[in-house]
Amino acid sequence: MTTIRREVLTLPAAPLGPDNPLPPLCPLDEAHRIDERDRAGLPRDMARQVDHEPLRSLLPLRVRDGYDRLRQDREFDALVIENDRLRATVLPGLGGRVASLHHKPTGRELLYANPVFQPANFALNGAWYSGGIEWNIGATGHTGLSCSPVHAARVPAPDGGEMLRLWEWERLRDLPFQVDLWLPEGSDFLYVGARIRNPHERPAATYWWSNIAVPEDRRVLAPADEAWLFGYERRLRRVPVPVHDGVDRTYPRNSTHPADWFYEVPQDRRRWIAALDEEGRGLVQTSTDVLRGRKLFVWGTGPGGRRWQEWLTEPGTGGYCEIQAGLARTQLEHVRLEAESEVSWLEAYGPLDAPAEGEWHAVLRGAEDRLEAVLPRADVEAAYAAWQEYADAEPGESLAAGSGWGALEVLRAGWKLPGTPFAESTLGEEQRPWLELLRAGALPAQGRHEPPGGTLVARPWRDMLETTAATPVAEYHLGVAQWHGGDRAQAVRSWERGLKNADALWPLLRCLAVADREDGHHERAADRYAAAFDDLCAQPGDETGTGGDPAGDEDRAAVTAALGREAIEALLAVGRTADARAVWERLRPATRARGRFRLIEAALLVAEGRLGEARAVFDEGFEVADLREGDEVVGRLWARLGDEPLPARHDFRMRPDGE
């Protein structure tokens, strides 16, 4: 019989640390943007969806950048769903990721199971980790839930057994979703029923890609003769499959640079993708037709791709690639979800044995015939129909708790969401001030120097902020919500009003500094950043006046580091090196020792003309734990120090030289 049980998974793990306390008024630098030269030739539906509601900011999320690279053994709560053929291990505290899919008869691990937990800056909001099957919802990129908990419970399955249900409230698009994992008795395939709901009285943009990490010593098969190739030079081109530029690119190790290959699967073809080793063994993923897109992501064999692979795991553990399935042709698109509607589909994951070597169409026919033999397309459709009858089934035993944000939204709007309850018992400290605004019409009073906390930015919450008492904290939150809504002039006015009576000026000054920077007023932005940092350092709790933080005050340390970093960068941008040095000197020693701040120190030394000392920082060695995907800041700074080649440990370049 199929069973669901709790287990503990122990991995060497780096701590996530505190979230960045400053509101992310702008998106992180997103590598997945299309060069304007490539838009003209896109199919009409793709062009429409590429331009459909891109993110303006990461709000209401916080950036997760407090992690490091010092790993110690850590226990993770795991949920295991198992029958006599397969065993799937799920991490509900880390986005509900399937960390392992083990085929018992052959003893094969079907996924790339990362032997460590190492956050890196790949998610929309920062922290992400590699390996397994991840559920990406929200917007182009890795989900903001990558390192966050989701709700989990047992629910009845169509065959009379049990399913494992995962669900959460996706905050970037304000949409609830669920993922049901179902292992019928005797099945070699894990079924995954997925649903995204739009309970609002307006259309919403949505996005979904199931990302499957597999060892890279594979050939990747998908029923296509063309693909949309997208690299980190941000060019999108339609190219032939399997051979491009004289090389068969369906072998991940035949590419030099990281790249996405979005396969153009014909409308009438079955949706599937497989990764098979030289013996023709590996994993296949298939689905109902709603999940139309298929993709291969490769790191490539170049030094940058190899360095990223080492960065995300451990040297010598073997490389990986990703095979993926999504709602659109490419991950550059967002799909319109009509008001008060939903979209759902069923996926299946399991072993496939079929010849991988040979002429492309012959290999595809053989793999597709084998897939049809072990899991007919009609059976997938029948399983989807059967699952739909249970998609609204109320969960039984709770196995894990997610956030309280869904409960807050359900309380506000009175929505009924059968199958995905967001209980009031999940409300916590983060939701407390917003629950008070909802029930009493006012935000609670803050301590004199308490940070303002996160902001809710959806229109209903903005409307409440506009009618509540105009306290400094309300003006701060209102300005953040107005900024998110595109009303930047009103946001600035709200922040300026808040300054008049605020005890702590730094949260408002920092927001105004960002507004100045975005408007091109860089000198004024630098002034406001300097003033904000001065005000923060003058707040009680820093009696030394040097920016040091009381022992154990993690929040204070996080805000000092985050604001100090932005202030130094703004001051250096306008050539005010002495003022930047003054901020640097007031950072606490533990902050200055972090890799990101060692890089900032080197940049400051270069700006001061102290190139030898800057080179010494590189020679001593540092690791920027939160280096962003595609960011070339380390290489650019190194180039200012001389003509020597960039050391391999700092080479994270993801595009060809000169592109």
PDB file of N, CA, C and O in Angstrom, residues 376-402:
ATOM      1  N   PRO A 376       0.423   4.983 -20.952  1.00  0.00           N
ATOM      2  CA  PRO A 376      -0.301   5.519 -22.101  1.00  0.00           C
ATOM      3  C   PRO A 376      -0.794   6.943 -21.860  1.00  0.00           C
ATOM      4  O   PRO A 376      -1.152   7.316 -20.733  1.00  0.00           O
ATOM      5  N   ARG A 377      -0.811   7.709 -22.930  1.00  0.00           N
ATOM      6  CA  ARG A 377      -1.316   9.085 -22.844  1.00  0.00           C
ATOM      7  C   ARG A 377      -2.738   9.099 -22.308  1.00  0.00           C
ATOM      8  O   ARG A 377      -3.103   9.972 -21.497  1.00  0.00           O
ATOM      9  N   ALA A 378      -3.550   8.129 -22.714  1.00  0.00           N
ATOM     10  CA  ALA A 378      -4.935   8.063 -22.244  1.00  0.00           C
ATOM     11  C   ALA A 378      -4.999   7.841 -20.740  1.00  0.00           C
ATOM     12  O   ALA A 378      -5.921   8.331 -20.068  1.00  0.00           O
ATOM     13  N   ASP A 379      -4.024   7.109 -20.189  1.00  0.00           N
ATOM     14  CA  ASP A 379      -4.016   6.878 -18.746  1.00  0.00           C
ATOM     15  C   ASP A 379      -3.722   8.162 -17.976  1.00  0.00           C
ATOM     16  O   ASP A 379      -4.237   8.371 -16.869  1.00  0.00           O
ATOM     17  N   VAL A 380      -2.875   9.003 -18.544  1.00  0.00           N
ATOM     18  CA  VAL A 380      -2.593  10.295 -17.896  1.00  0.00           C
ATOM     19  C   VAL A 380      -3.854  11.158 -17.883  1.00  0.00           C
ATOM     20  O   VAL A 380      -4.191  11.791 -16.870  1.00  0.00           O
ATOM     21  N   GLU A 381      -4.561  11.189 -19.004  1.00  0.00           N
ATOM     22  CA  GLU A 381      -5.812  11.950 -19.063  1.00  0.00           C
ATOM     23  C   GLU A 381      -6.836  11.389 -18.073  1.00  0.00           C
ATOM     24  O   GLU A 381      -7.553  12.140 -17.401  1.00  0.00           O
ATOM     25  N   ALA A 382      -6.919  10.048 -17.984  1.00  0.00           N
ATOM     26  CA  ALA A 382      -7.864   9.433 -17.054  1.00  0.00           C
ATOM     27  C   ALA A 382      -7.483   9.736 -15.605  1.00  0.00           C
ATOM     28  O   ALA A 382      -8.360   9.983 -14.760  1.00  0.00           O
ATOM     29  N   ALA A 383      -6.175   9.721 -15.314  1.00  0.00           N
ATOM     30  CA  ALA A 383      -5.729  10.038 -13.957  1.00  0.00           C
ATOM     31  C   ALA A 383      -6.050  11.488 -13.607  1.00  0.00           C
ATOM     32  O   ALA A 383      -6.429  11.796 -12.469  1.00  0.00           O
ATOM     33  N   TYR A 384      -5.902  12.373 -14.583  1.00  0.00           N
ATOM     34  CA  TYR A 384      -6.249  13.784 -14.352  1.00  0.00           C
ATOM     35  C   TYR A 384      -7.739  13.932 -14.038  1.00  0.00           C
ATOM     36  O   TYR A 384      -8.120  14.617 -13.078  1.00  0.00           O
ATOM     37  N   ALA A 385      -8.583  13.264 -14.818  1.00  0.00           N
ATOM     38  CA  ALA A 385     -10.022  13.334 -14.567  1.00  0.00           C
ATOM     39  C   ALA A 385     -10.355  12.782 -13.191  1.00  0.00           C
ATOM     40  O   ALA A 385     -11.195  13.345 -12.461  1.00  0.00           O
ATOM     41  N   ALA A 386      -9.707  11.683 -12.814  1.00  0.00           N
ATOM     42  CA  ALA A 386      -9.959  11.102 -11.493  1.00  0.00           C
ATOM     43  C   ALA A 386      -9.481  12.035 -10.388  1.00  0.00           C
ATOM     44  O   ALA A 386     -10.158  12.206  -9.357  1.00  0.00           O
ATOM     45  N   TRP A 387      -8.314  12.640 -10.590  1.00  0.00           N
ATOM     46  CA  TRP A 387      -7.788  13.562  -9.562  1.00  0.00           C
ATOM     47  C   TRP A 387      -8.684  14.775  -9.382  1.00  0.00           C
ATOM     48  O   TRP A 387      -8.868  15.259  -8.256  1.00  0.00           O
ATOM     49  N   GLN A 388      -9.251  15.303 -10.465  1.00  0.00           N
ATOM     50  CA  GLN A 388     -10.098  16.481 -10.354  1.00  0.00           C
ATOM     51  C   GLN A 388     -11.259  16.276  -9.384  1.00  0.00           C
ATOM     52  O   GLN A 388     -11.699  17.218  -8.721  1.00  0.00           O
ATOM     53  N   GLU A 389     -11.736  15.042  -9.290  1.00  0.00           N
ATOM     54  CA  GLU A 389     -12.827  14.745  -8.363  1.00  0.00           C
ATOM     55  C   GLU A 389     -12.377  14.873  -6.908  1.00  0.00           C
ATOM     56  O   GLU A 389     -13.213  14.966  -6.012  1.00  0.00           O
ATOM     57  N   TYR A 390     -11.071  14.869  -6.682  1.00  0.00           N
ATOM     58  CA  TYR A 390     -10.537  14.919  -5.318  1.00  0.00           C
ATOM     59  C   TYR A 390      -9.762  16.205  -5.033  1.00  0.00           C
ATOM     60  O   TYR A 390      -9.239  16.376  -3.935  1.00  0.00           O
ATOM     61  N   ALA A 391      -9.686  17.090  -6.021  1.00  0.00           N
ATOM     62  CA  ALA A 391      -8.897  18.315  -5.839  1.00  0.00           C
ATOM     63  C   ALA A 391      -9.461  19.199  -4.739  1.00  0.00           C
ATOM     64  O   ALA A 391      -8.721  19.956  -4.099  1.00  0.00           O
ATOM     65  N   ASP A 392     -10.783  19.112  -4.508  1.00  0.00           N
ATOM     66  CA  ASP A 392     -11.415  19.910  -3.457  1.00  0.00           C
ATOM     67  C   ASP A 392     -11.543  19.158  -2.143  1.00  0.00           C
ATOM     68  O   ASP A 392     -12.113  19.688  -1.181  1.00  0.00           O
ATOM     69  N   ALA A 393     -11.050  17.917  -2.086  1.00  0.00           N
ATOM     70  CA  ALA A 393     -11.187  17.134  -0.858  1.00  0.00           C
ATOM     71  C   ALA A 393     -10.498  17.847   0.303  1.00  0.00           C
ATOM     72  O   ALA A 393      -9.377  18.347   0.170  1.00  0.00           O
ATOM     73  N   GLU A 394     -11.171  17.880   1.433  1.00  0.00           N
ATOM     74  CA  GLU A 394     -10.601  18.578   2.581  1.00  0.00           C
ATOM     75  C   GLU A 394      -9.444  17.773   3.172  1.00  0.00           C
ATOM     76  O   GLU A 394      -9.545  16.553   3.322  1.00  0.00           O
ATOM     77  N   PRO A 395      -8.348  18.429   3.497  1.00  0.00           N
ATOM     78  CA  PRO A 395      -7.206  17.719   4.066  1.00  0.00           C
ATOM     79  C   PRO A 395      -7.554  17.062   5.392  1.00  0.00           C
ATOM     80  O   PRO A 395      -8.396  17.551   6.153  1.00  0.00           O
ATOM     81  N   GLY A 396      -6.856  15.954   5.654  1.00  0.00           N
ATOM     82  CA  GLY A 396      -6.979  15.284   6.936  1.00  0.00           C
ATOM     83  C   GLY A 396      -5.879  15.736   7.868  1.00  0.00           C
ATOM     84  O   GLY A 396      -5.747  16.929   8.163  1.00  0.00           O
ATOM     85  N   GLU A 397      -5.054  14.790   8.302  1.00  0.00           N
ATOM     86  CA  GLU A 397      -3.992  15.108   9.252  1.00  0.00           C
ATOM     87  C   GLU A 397      -3.018  16.127   8.676  1.00  0.00           C
ATOM     88  O   GLU A 397      -2.482  15.950   7.584  1.00  0.00           O
ATOM     89  N   SER A 398      -2.796  17.200   9.430  1.00  0.00           N
ATOM     90  CA  SER A 398      -1.804  18.197   9.025  1.00  0.00           C
ATOM     91  C   SER A 398      -0.406  17.643   9.261  1.00  0.00           C
ATOM     92  O   SER A 398      -0.110  17.083  10.320  1.00  0.00           O
ATOM     93  N   LEU A 399       0.452  17.802   8.264  1.00  0.00           N
ATOM     94  CA  LEU A 399       1.819  17.289   8.337  1.00  0.00           C
ATOM     95  C   LEU A 399       2.870  18.390   8.406  1.00  0.00           C
ATOM     96  O   LEU A 399       4.005  18.142   8.789  1.00  0.00           O
ATOM     97  N   ALA A 400       2.512  19.610   8.005  1.00  0.00           N
ATOM     98  CA  ALA A 400       3.432  20.751   8.067  1.00  0.00           C
ATOM     99  C   ALA A 400       2.619  22.021   7.909  1.00  0.00           C
ATOM    100  O   ALA A 400       1.550  22.015   7.285  1.00  0.00           O
ATOM    101  N   ALA A 401       3.120  23.099   8.469  1.00  0.00           N
ATOM    102  CA  ALA A 401       2.435  24.394   8.388  1.00  0.00           C
ATOM    103  C   ALA A 401       3.254  25.360   7.563  1.00  0.00           C
ATOM    104  O   ALA A 401       4.484  25.435   7.708  1.00  0.00           O
ATOM    105  N   GLY A 402       2.570  26.103   6.697  1.00  0.00           N
ATOM    106  CA  GLY A 402       3.209  27.156   5.918  1.00  0.00           C
ATOM    107  C   GLY A 402       3.077  28.489   6.623  1.00  0.00           C
ATOM    108  O   GLY A 402       3.132  28.580   7.849  1.00  0.00           O
TER     109      GLY A 402
END
